[in-house]
Structures are given as C-alpha cells and as structure tokens.
Coordinates of C-alpha atoms in Angstrom, one line a residue:
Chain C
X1 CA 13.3 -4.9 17.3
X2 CA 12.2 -7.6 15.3
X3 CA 8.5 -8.4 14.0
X4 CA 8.5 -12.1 15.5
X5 CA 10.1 -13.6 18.8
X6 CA 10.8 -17.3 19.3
X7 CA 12.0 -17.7 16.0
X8 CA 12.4 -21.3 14.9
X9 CA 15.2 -22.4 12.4
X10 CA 14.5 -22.5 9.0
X11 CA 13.0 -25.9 7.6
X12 CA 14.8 -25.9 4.7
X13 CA 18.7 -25.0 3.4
X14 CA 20.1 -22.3 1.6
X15 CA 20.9 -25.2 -1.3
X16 CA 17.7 -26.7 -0.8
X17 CA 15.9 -23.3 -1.4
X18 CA 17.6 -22.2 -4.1
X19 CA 17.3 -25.6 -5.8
X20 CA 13.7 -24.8 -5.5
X21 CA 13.4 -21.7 -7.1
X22 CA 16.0 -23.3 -10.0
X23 CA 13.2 -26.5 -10.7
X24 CA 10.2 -24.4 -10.2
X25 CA 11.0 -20.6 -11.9
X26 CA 13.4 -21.1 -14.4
X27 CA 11.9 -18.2 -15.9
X28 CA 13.3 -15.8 -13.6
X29 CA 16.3 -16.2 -15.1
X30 CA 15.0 -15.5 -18.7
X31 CA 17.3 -13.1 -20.4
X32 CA 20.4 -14.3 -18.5
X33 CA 20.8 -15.3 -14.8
X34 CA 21.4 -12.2 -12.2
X35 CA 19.2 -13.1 -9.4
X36 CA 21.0 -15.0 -6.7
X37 CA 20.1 -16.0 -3.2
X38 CA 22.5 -15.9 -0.9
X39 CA 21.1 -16.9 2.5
X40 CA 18.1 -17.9 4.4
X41 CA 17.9 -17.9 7.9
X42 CA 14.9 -18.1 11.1
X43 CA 12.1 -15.5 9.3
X44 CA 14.7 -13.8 6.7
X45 CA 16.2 -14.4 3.4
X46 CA 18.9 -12.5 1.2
X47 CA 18.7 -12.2 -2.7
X48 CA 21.3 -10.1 -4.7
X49 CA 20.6 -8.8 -8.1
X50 CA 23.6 -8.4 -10.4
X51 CA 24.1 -5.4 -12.7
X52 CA 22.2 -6.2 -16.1
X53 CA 21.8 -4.3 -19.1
X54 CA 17.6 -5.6 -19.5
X55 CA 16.9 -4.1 -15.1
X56 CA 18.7 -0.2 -16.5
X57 CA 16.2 3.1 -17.0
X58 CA 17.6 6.1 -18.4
X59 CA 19.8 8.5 -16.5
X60 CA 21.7 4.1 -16.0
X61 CA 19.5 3.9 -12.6
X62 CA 17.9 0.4 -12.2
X63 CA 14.4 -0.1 -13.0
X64 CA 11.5 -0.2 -10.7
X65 CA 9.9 -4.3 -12.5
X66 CA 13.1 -4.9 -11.4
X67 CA 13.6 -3.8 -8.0
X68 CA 9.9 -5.3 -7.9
X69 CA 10.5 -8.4 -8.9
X70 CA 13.8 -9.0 -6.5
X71 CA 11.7 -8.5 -3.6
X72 CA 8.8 -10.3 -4.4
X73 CA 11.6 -13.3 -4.8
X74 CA 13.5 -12.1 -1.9
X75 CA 10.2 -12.2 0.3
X76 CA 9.3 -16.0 -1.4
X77 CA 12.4 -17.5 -0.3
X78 CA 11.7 -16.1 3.3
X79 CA 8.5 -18.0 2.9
X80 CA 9.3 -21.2 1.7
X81 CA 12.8 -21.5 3.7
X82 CA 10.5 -21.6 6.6
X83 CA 7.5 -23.3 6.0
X84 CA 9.2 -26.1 3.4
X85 CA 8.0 -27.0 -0.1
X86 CA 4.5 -28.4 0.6
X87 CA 2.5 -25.5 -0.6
X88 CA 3.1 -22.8 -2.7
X89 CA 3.0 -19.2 -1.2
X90 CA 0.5 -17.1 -3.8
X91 CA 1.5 -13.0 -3.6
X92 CA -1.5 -11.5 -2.4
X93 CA -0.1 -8.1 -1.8
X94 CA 2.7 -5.6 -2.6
X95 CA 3.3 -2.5 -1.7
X96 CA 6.4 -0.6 -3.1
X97 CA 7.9 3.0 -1.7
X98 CA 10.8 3.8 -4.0
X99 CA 12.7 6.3 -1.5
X100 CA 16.1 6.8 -3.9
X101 CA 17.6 6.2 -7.2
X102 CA 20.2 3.5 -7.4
X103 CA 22.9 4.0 -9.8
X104 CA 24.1 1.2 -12.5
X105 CA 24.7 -1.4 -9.7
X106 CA 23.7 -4.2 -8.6
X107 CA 21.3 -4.4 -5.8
X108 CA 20.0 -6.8 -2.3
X109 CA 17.0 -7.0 -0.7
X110 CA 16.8 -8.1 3.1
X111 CA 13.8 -9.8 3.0
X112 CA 12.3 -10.2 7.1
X113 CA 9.1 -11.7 7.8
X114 CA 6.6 -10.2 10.3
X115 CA 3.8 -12.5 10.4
X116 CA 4.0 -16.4 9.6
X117 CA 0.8 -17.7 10.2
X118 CA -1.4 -20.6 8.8
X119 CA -2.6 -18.6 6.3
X120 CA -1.1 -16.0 5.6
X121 CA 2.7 -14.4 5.6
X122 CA 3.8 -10.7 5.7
X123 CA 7.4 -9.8 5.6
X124 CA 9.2 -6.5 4.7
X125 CA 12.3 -5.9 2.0
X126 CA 15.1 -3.3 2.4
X127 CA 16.8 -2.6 -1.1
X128 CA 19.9 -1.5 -1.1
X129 CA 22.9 -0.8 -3.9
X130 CA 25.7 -3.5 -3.3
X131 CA 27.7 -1.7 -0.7
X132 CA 25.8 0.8 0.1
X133 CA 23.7 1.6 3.1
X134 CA 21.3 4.2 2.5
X135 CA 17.6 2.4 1.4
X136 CA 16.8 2.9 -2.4
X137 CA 13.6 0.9 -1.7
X138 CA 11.5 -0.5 1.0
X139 CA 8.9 -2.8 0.1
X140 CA 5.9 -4.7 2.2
X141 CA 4.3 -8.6 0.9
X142 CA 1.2 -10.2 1.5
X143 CA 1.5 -14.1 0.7
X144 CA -1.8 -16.9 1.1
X145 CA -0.6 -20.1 2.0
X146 CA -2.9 -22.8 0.9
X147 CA -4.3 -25.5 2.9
X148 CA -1.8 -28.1 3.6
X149 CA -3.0 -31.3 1.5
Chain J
X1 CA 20.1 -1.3 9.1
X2 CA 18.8 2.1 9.0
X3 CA 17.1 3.5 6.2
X4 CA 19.5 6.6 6.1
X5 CA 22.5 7.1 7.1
X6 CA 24.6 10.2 8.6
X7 CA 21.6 11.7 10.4
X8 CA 22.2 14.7 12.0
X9 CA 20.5 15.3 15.3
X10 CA 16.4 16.5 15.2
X11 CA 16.5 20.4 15.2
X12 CA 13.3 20.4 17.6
X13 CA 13.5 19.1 21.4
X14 CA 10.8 16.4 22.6
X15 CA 9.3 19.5 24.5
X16 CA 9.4 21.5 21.7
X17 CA 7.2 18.8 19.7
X18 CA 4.9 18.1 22.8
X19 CA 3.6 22.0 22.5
X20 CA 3.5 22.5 18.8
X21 CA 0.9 19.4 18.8
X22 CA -1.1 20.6 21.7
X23 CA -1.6 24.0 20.1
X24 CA -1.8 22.3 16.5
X25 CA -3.9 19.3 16.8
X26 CA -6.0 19.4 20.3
X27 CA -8.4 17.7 18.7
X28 CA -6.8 14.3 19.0
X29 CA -7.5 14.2 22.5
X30 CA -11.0 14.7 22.0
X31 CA -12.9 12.0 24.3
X32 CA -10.2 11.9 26.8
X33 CA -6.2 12.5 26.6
X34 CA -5.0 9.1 25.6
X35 CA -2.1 9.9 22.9
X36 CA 1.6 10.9 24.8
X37 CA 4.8 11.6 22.6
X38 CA 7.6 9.7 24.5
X39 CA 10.8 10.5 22.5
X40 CA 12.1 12.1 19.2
X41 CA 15.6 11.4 18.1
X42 CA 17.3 11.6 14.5
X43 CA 14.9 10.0 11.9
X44 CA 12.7 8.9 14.4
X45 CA 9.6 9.4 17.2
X46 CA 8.1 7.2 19.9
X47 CA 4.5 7.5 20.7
X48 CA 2.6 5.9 22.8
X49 CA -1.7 5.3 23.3
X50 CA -3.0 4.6 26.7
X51 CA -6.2 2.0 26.7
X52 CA -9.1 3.6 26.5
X53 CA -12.4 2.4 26.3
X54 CA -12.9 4.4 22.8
X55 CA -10.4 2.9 20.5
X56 CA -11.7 -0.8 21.6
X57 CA -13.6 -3.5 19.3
X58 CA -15.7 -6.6 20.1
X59 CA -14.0 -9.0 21.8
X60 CA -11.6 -6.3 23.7
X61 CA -9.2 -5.5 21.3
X62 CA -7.8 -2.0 19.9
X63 CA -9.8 -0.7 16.7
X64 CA -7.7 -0.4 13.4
X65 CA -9.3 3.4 12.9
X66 CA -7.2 3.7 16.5
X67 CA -3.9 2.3 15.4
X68 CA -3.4 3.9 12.3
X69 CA -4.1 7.5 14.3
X70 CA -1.5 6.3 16.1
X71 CA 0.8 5.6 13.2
X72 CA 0.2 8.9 11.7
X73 CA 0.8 10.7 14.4
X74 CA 3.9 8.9 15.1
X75 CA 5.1 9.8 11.6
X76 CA 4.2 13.6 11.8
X77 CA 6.2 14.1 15.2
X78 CA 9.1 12.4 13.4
X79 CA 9.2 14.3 10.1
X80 CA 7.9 17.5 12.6
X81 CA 11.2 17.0 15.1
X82 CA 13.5 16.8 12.2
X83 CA 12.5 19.3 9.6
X84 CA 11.2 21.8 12.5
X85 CA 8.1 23.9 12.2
X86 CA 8.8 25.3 9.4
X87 CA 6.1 24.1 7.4
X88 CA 3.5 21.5 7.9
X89 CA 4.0 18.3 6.3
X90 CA 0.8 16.5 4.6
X91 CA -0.2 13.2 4.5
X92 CA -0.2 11.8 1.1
X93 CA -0.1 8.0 1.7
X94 CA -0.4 5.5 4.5
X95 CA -0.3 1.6 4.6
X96 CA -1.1 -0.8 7.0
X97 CA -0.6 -4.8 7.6
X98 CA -2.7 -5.7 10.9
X99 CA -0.4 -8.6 12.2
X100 CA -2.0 -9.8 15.2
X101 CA -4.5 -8.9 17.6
X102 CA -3.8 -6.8 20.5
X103 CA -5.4 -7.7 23.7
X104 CA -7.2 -4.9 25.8
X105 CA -3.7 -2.6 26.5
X106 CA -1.9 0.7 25.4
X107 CA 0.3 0.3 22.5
X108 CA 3.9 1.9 21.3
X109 CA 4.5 3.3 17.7
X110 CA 8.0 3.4 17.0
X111 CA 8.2 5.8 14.1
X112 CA 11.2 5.8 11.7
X113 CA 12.1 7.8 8.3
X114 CA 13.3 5.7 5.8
X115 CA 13.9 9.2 3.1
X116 CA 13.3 13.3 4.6
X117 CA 13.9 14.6 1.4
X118 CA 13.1 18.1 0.4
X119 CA 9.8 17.5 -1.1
X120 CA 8.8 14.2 0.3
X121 CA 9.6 12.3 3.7
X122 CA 8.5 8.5 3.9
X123 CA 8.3 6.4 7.1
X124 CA 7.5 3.5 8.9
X125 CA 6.2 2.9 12.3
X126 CA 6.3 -0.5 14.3
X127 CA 3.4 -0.7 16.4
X128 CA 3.9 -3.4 19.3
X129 CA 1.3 -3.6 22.6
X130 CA 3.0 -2.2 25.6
X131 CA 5.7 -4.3 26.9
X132 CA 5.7 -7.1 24.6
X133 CA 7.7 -7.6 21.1
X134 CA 5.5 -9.5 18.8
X135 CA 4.7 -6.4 15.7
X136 CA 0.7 -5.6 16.3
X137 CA 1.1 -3.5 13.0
X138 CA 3.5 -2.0 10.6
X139 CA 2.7 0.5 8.9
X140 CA 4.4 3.1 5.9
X141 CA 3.6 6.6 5.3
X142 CA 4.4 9.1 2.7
X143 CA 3.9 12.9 3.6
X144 CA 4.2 15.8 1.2
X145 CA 6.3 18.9 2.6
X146 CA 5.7 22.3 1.3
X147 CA 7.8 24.8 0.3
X148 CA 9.3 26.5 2.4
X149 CA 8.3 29.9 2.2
Chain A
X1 CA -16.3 -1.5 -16.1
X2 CA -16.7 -3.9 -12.7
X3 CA -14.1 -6.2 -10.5
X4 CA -16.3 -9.1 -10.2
X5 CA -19.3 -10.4 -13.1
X6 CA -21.9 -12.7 -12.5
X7 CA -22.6 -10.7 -9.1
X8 CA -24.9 -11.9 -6.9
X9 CA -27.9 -10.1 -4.9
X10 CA -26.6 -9.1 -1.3
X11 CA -27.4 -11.9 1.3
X12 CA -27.9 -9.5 3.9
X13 CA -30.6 -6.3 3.6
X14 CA -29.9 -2.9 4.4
X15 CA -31.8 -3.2 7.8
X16 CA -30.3 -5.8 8.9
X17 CA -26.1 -4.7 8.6
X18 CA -27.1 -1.3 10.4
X19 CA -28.3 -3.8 13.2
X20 CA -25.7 -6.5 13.3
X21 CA -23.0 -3.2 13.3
X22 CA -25.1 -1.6 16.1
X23 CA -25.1 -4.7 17.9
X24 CA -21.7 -6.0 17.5
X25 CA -19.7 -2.6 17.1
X26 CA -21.3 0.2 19.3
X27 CA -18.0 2.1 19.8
X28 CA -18.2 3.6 16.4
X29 CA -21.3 5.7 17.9
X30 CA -18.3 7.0 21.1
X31 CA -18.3 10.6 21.3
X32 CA -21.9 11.0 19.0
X33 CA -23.3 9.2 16.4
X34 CA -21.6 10.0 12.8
X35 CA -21.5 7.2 10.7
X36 CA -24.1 6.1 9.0
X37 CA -24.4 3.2 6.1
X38 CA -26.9 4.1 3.4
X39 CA -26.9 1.3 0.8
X40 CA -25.9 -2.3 0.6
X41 CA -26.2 -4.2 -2.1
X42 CA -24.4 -7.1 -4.9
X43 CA -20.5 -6.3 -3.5
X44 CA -21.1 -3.2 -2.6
X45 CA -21.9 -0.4 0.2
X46 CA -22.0 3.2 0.7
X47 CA -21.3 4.9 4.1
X48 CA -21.8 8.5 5.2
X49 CA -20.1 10.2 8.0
X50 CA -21.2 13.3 9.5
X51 CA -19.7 16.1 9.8
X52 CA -18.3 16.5 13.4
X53 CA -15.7 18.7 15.8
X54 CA -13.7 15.5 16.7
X55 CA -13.5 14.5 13.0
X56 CA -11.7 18.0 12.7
X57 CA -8.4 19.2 12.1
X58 CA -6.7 22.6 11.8
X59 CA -7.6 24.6 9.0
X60 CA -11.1 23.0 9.1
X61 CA -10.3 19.7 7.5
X62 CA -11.4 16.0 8.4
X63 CA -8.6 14.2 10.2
X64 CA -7.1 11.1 7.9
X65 CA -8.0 8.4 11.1
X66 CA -11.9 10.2 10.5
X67 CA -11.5 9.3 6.7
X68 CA -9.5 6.0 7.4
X69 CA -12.4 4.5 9.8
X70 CA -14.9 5.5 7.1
X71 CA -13.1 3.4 4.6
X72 CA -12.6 0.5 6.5
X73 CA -16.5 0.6 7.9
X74 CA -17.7 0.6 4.6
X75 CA -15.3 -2.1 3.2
X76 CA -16.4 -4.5 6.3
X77 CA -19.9 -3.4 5.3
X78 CA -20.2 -4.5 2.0
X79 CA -18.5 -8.0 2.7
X80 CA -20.7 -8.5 5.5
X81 CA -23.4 -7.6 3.7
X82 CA -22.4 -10.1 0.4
X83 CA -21.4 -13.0 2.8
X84 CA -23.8 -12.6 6.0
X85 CA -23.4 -13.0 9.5
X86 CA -21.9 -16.3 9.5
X87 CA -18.1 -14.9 9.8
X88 CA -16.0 -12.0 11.1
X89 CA -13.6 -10.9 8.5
X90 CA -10.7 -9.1 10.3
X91 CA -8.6 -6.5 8.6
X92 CA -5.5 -7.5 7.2
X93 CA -4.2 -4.7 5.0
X94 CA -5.3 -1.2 4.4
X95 CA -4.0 1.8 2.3
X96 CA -4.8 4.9 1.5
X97 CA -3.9 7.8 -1.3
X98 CA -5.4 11.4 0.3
X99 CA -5.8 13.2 -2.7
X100 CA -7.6 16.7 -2.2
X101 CA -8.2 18.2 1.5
X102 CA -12.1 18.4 2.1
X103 CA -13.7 21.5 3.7
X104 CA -15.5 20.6 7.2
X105 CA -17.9 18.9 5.6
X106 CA -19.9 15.4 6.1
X107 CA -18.2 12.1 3.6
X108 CA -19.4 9.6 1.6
X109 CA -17.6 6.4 1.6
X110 CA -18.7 4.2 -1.8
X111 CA -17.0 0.6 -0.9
X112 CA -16.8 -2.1 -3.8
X113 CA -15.2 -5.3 -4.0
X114 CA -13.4 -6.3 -6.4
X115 CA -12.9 -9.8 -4.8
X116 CA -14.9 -12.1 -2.6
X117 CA -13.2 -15.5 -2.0
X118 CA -13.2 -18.0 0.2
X119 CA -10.6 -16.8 2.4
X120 CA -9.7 -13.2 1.5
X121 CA -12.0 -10.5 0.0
X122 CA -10.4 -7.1 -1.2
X123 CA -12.4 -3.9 -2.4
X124 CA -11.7 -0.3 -3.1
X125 CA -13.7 3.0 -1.7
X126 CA -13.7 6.2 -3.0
X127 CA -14.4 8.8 -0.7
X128 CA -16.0 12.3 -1.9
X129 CA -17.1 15.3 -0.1
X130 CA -21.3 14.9 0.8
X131 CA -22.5 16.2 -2.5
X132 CA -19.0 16.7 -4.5
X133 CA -17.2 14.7 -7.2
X134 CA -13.7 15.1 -6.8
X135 CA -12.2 12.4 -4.8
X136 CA -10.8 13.2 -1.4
X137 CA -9.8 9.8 -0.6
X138 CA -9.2 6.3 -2.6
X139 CA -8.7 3.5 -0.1
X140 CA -8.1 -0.2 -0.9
X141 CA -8.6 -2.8 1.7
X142 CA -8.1 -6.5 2.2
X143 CA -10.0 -8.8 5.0
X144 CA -9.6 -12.3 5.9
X145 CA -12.6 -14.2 6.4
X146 CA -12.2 -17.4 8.8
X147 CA -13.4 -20.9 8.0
X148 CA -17.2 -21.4 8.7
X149 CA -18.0 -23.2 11.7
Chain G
X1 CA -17.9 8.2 -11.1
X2 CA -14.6 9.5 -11.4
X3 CA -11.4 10.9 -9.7
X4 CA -11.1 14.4 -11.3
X5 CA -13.9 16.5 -12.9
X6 CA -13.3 19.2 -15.6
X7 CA -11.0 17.2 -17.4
X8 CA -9.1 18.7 -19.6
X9 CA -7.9 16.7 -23.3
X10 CA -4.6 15.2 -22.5
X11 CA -1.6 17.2 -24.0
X12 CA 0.1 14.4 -26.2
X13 CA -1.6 12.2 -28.9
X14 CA -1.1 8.4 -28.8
X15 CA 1.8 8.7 -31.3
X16 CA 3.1 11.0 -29.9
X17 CA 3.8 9.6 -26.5
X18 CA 4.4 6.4 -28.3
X19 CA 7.6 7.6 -29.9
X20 CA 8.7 9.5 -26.5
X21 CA 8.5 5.9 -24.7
X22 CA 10.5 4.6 -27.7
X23 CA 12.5 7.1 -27.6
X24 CA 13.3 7.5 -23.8
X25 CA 12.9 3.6 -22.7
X26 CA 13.8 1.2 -25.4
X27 CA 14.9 -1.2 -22.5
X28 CA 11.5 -1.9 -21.6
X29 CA 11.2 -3.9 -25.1
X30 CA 14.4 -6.3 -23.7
X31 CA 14.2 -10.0 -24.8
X32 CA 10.8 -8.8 -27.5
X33 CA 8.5 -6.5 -27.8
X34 CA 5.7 -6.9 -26.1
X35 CA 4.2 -3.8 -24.2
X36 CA 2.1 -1.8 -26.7
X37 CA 0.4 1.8 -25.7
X38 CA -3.4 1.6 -27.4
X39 CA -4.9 4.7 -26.3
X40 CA -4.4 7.9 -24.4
X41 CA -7.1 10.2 -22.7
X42 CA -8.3 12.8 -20.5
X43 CA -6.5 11.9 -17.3
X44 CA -6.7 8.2 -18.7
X45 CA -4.2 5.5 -20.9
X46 CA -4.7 2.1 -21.9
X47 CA -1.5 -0.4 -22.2
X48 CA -1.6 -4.1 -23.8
X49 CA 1.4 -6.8 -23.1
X50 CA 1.2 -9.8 -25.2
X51 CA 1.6 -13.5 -24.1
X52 CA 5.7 -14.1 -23.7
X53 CA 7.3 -16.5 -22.7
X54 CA 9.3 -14.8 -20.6
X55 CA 6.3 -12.9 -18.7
X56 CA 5.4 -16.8 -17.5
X57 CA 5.2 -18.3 -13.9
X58 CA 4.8 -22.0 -13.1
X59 CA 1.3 -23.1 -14.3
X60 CA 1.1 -20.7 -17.0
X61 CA 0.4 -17.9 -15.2
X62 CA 1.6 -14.4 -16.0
X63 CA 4.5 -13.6 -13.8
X64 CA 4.0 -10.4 -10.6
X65 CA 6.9 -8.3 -12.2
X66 CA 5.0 -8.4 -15.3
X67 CA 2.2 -6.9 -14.3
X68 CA 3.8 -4.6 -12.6
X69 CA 5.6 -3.7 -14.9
X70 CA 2.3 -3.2 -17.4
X71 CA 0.9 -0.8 -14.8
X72 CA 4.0 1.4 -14.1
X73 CA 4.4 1.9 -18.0
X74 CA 0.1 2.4 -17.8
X75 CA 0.3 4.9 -15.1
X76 CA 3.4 6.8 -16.7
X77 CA 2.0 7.1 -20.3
X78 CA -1.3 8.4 -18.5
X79 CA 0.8 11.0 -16.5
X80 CA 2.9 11.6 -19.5
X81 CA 0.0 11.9 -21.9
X82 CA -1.5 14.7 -19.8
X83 CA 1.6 17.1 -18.4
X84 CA 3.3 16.9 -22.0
X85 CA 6.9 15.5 -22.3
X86 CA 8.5 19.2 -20.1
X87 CA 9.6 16.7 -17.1
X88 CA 10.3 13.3 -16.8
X89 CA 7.7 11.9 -13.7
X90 CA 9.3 9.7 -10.7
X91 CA 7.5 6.8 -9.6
X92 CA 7.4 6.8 -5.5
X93 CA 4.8 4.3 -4.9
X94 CA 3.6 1.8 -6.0
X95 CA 0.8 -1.2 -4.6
X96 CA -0.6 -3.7 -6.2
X97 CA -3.7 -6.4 -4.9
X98 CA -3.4 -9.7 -7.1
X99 CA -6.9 -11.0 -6.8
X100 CA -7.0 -13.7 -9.9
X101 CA -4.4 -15.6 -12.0
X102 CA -4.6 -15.0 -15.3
X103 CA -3.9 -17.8 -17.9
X104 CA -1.2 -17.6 -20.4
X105 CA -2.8 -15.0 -21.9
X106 CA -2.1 -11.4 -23.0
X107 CA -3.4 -8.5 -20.2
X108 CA -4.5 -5.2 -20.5
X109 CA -4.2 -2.2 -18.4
X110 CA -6.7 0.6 -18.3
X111 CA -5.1 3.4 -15.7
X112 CA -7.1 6.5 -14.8
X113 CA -5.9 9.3 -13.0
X114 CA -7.4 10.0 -9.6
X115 CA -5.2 13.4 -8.8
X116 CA -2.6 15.3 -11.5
X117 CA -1.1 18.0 -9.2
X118 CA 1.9 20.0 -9.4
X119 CA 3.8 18.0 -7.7
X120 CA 2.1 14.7 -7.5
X121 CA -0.2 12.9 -9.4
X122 CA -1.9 9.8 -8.2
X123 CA -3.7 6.7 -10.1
X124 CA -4.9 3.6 -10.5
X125 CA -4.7 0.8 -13.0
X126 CA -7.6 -2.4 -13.6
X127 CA -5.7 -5.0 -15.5
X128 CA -7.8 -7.6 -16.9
X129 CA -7.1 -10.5 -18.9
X130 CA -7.4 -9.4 -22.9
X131 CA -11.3 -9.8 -23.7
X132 CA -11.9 -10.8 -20.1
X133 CA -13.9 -8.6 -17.6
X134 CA -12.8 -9.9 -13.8
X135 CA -9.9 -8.3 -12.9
X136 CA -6.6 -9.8 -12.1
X137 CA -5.0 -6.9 -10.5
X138 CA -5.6 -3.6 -9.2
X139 CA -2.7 -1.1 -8.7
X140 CA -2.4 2.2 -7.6
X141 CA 0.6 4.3 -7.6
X142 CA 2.2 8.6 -6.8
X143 CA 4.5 9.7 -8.9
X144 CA 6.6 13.0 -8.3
X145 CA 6.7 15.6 -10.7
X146 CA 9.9 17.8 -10.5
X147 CA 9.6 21.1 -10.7
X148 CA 9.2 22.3 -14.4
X149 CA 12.4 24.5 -15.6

C-alpha cells in the first residue's frame, strides 16, 4: 500500500538533488562527509550513512542526533526531488520511535512521502543497518512549504 | 519492507481476538456497533469502522477523536493476536498525521508492529477510507506490556 | 516560563466559543453532553469533561480516544478563541504521552499555545484528574489555519 | 503546574552527573565542545550548547540534529540525575515541534520530567534561544529503564 496514488515523476535528478544539498548544506558534511544520497524517485528518496567514529554511543551502537539527522535529510531530498528548488521545505515536525539498536554500521533511511500538498509535506523514514532488514528506527516529518514567489 | 522479519504466526485466531474484545472493552460499541476486527496475521490486524452518524464533523467528514479509536484499537488487536492474552498491553504513546479528509464513509486501519519486544511493542496503522488508497491517516503507537506473571 | 511573549487578549470571549462549538460541532454533545470549555483567554483554554460510562474502560479507567478528543477540543479551542471565527484550523498532527491511568473520574484539559502563525499554530495540554495534580495525559497538537477569505 | 508532585531531590549532584556524561559519552564533544550540563533538579535538568559552526544551517540558523541532540542529552541528564547512575536509560521516542528559527546563537534546554517510573520515564524539553524567552522547540521524549540488577 502506498500513502499516494498517481504518482508523478520526480522534478528533479538524483545529480541535480544531491548538487543541491552539496551548494546549500555543506555543513552536513562538517566533521568528514558520510551522508550520501543514493536515489530519488516519484514521492521517495534513499540516503546512506557511512560508519563514522563522531555518529558511535557506547556499547559502538550509532547515536540517536545521528539517526535523527539522516532522516530529517533523507525526508528533505524526498521533498525537494519532487517539488524542485524554488522554495525551501522548513521541518515543522519530527517524530522519532527508536525500535532497535544498530551495531557499528552504517545505516539507510527509506524516506516515502504521504502527503505532498501546497503546503505542507508528510513522509515516513525506515532506518535500517546496511544489509540488514529488521527496522532500527522508524521516523515521521512534517515539512511547510512556503508560498511560491 | 517489513519492520521485522521472521515472524512467527499470531498465537490467537481472529475469533479468538473478536471475543476477548467483546468481553474486554464493550464499551467501544457504546452508541451503536460500528468497530469490526477483519483479520489478524503475524505482526499485524485489520479493523475496520462503519459510518456512523457519531464519529462525523461539520462538513460530513470522520472526526479525528474517531480515527485515532480506530488506530488504537487496531494496534491493541495486533499486539493482543501475537502476544495472546496473557497480559494486557498499555498504551503509552500514540501519534497521528491527518493526511486528507475523508468524505462521509467507513474507514480501514491496517495495523502493523514495527518491534513486539518483551517490554515494549510499537506499531503503525495506515488508515485509508473504504475502498480507496490515498492514506486518510497514519498513525504510530507505543504500548507498554506487563510482566508476565 | 511561557511559549509565546507579548501575548495578546483573546479575540473571542468565553461566551461566544461555547456557541460557535455548539453551533458548528454538535456531535461532541452524541451520546450526552460531557465536555465542557471553562476558560478562554491570551493563547490559552481549559476544557473539562465529565465523567461518563462511554468514556470508560475496564478497570474503571477513561478510554485514551475519551482523553484524545479532550485534547484536541481544547487545542482547537484556544486557537479559535486567539484568532476568531474567521478560519477553520484543521488538525494536522496530534500526539500523545499517557502517563498515569486516572480513576473514573471527570478531566481537565489546560490547552496552551506555544505558537500562533499565520499558517500553523501548535500548543500543548496537560491533562489532570478534576481536582488532581499529577498529570494523566500531555498532548501536543498542530492545526493548519487556511488563508483568510 | 507540574507533571509529578512529591518530588523527591534528584539522586546525583551537577558534578556528579557531569563527570558520568564525560565519562560514559565523550563522543558527544566530537569536532568541540560545545554541550555544557548547568543545573540538575527535582525531576528537572538544564543543558546549554554554544554557537558552532558546525551546529549551523543555511541562513544562520541552528541546525534540527542539533537541537535534537541538546534535548536528548537534556532529557537523559534529567533521568540520570534522578534514578542515580545503577542503569544506563534507552531513548525510545523522541518528538520534536520546531516553531521559531533561532539565529546563530547559542540555545538552552530546560527538560522537566512529566513521569519517572520503573520502567519508563517520560519528559519534555523548552529550548529557547540563550537570554531569549519564545521558544524555538518543544520536545518530548520515553526512555526505557532496564530492569536494575
């Protein structure tokens, strides 16, 4: 089942988007560049986050800022894949259910948008350890999208 | 994707569920029988609301106080099929992103467990009007289980 | 310590919410009259729901849709109340934390916003058993209001 | 009003919970240290995080994941503050409303504890900008407690 039917294509590219997100947050990748995005698609978009020393909690499990902060990216690309560059999403809302700890891995969030309307987006992230199946995070986004100038 | 993976069947039958709520919780047909339980399965329920006149708003369509019964009770059957009667789970948490309106109809829940741990079981249910796809509401749900005694 | 500073009085007076709700949402009253709204005032309203069989659930407690509807009557209250009658605002996110199970017992619902915009306004309530401390319920909500005509 | 009458004194001073977070989570000073514990309390802890760099967004905003980030750590040291250092709490949700951007500024996060039960405690955090009073987020968050040993 998916949240939307009649999905369009995306408006923008994979290379487009993720030369985006290089121009406009280059802070992201303060520290040492692990977040990647490796596709968007009609109301979806998949980010990877490498293994990095700076995202580890004790016990070597990932840190929740982290997980946090790949879907709140993971859920922007979504956005902005499909509505273009001419305004910029704001995060209104996240909501974060941390369901199992991932070991020292790297992680990806399957970001899928329910709702893409004039003003306002809601999309879902599942987070799970690279090659694994089993959910170590699902997370829920509220975006505004301002009036179109 | 599922949310877990090797799921073993439910240990209660849909039957099984139907009676333990209608001894448990007759009150939720108070006003009139509108909530039916149409399927349990591993990790997951399906219930469904019939229109009624009571869970309606201005302008015909279903009150938020009415879908998010419906979510919880979706939920409960799930976690109730799978861990058995055993002990009675408690709600602890429960989110909700209203999507789109729904006109003047019944409406499925589609409940799903993303983690049935020992302690703690956490779900979502995807709430869609009867017969059509478009998500009316998704919703997330954590729900503390007891010890077993 | 409050969300908002430089609060404004209410545009709306006590009287007149309790008859824009009676007139525009009678099917709160379905089954008996039980909730009732006792204050408005600068981003702010308090709500009080009887005690009533159908808010009941076994063991004597209020159900969680009882407690959810409370929450999100008093949220719409208190926006309605700080921008008047000019605007629906529709519910676009709720969540809740249940905290403490209450006996069978009337609720009071204290709603305060800790954000009126434009487009989206977003308050918490605190819930309490009628003349207890401890919370029962924390809810926070978040409503879209649509342009002005 | 608060969450939790009969408060007892928390069960850690300031330093020491200072020195267990040192201790237990050096990576959360990664890249400079910039999150700073200023009080602790009955069911209550206050966290500062100073203007970085690297806690920036486009327009000189402070970034989502560091605000998150300031009221997980808030939340914890509260929790930790008031059980004693016997078992290590689990974050299992967490949501957050952004309702103003803050400038490039420092933020501070006041958490307060709305339930600290055996098993669960629940709270919520205000951050506001430093020497500001409108808030620019509002959190809550459930963390387990495993059973003590």
């Amino acid at each position: 089942m998916t949240g939307m039917t009649d999905l369009a294509p995306s408006v923008m590219t994979l290379a487009e988007v993720v030369a985006f997100l290089e121009r406009e947050f280059p802070q992201i990748h303060h520290g040492g560049r692990s977040y990647h995005l490796e596709a968007v698609g009609p109301a979806s978009a998949r980010m990877r986050m490498d293994h990095h020393e700076r995202h580890l909690r004790p016990g070597g499990t990932v840190s929740g800022p982290a997980m946090m902060a790949l879907a709140d990216l993971a859920l922007y690309a979504a956005i902005l894949a499909n509505i273009g560059p001419v305004a910029l999403a704001v995060t209104t809302n996240l909501s974060f259910n941390f369901l199992r700890r991932p070991g020292a891995t790297g992680l990806v969030g399957e970001a899928r948008l329910l709702k893409l309307g004039r003003r306002l987006a809601v999309g879902e992230v599942l987070i799970t350890a690279a090659g694994a199946e089993d959910l170590v995070c699902h997370a829920t986004g509220t975006y505004s999208i301002p009036p179109r100038r």
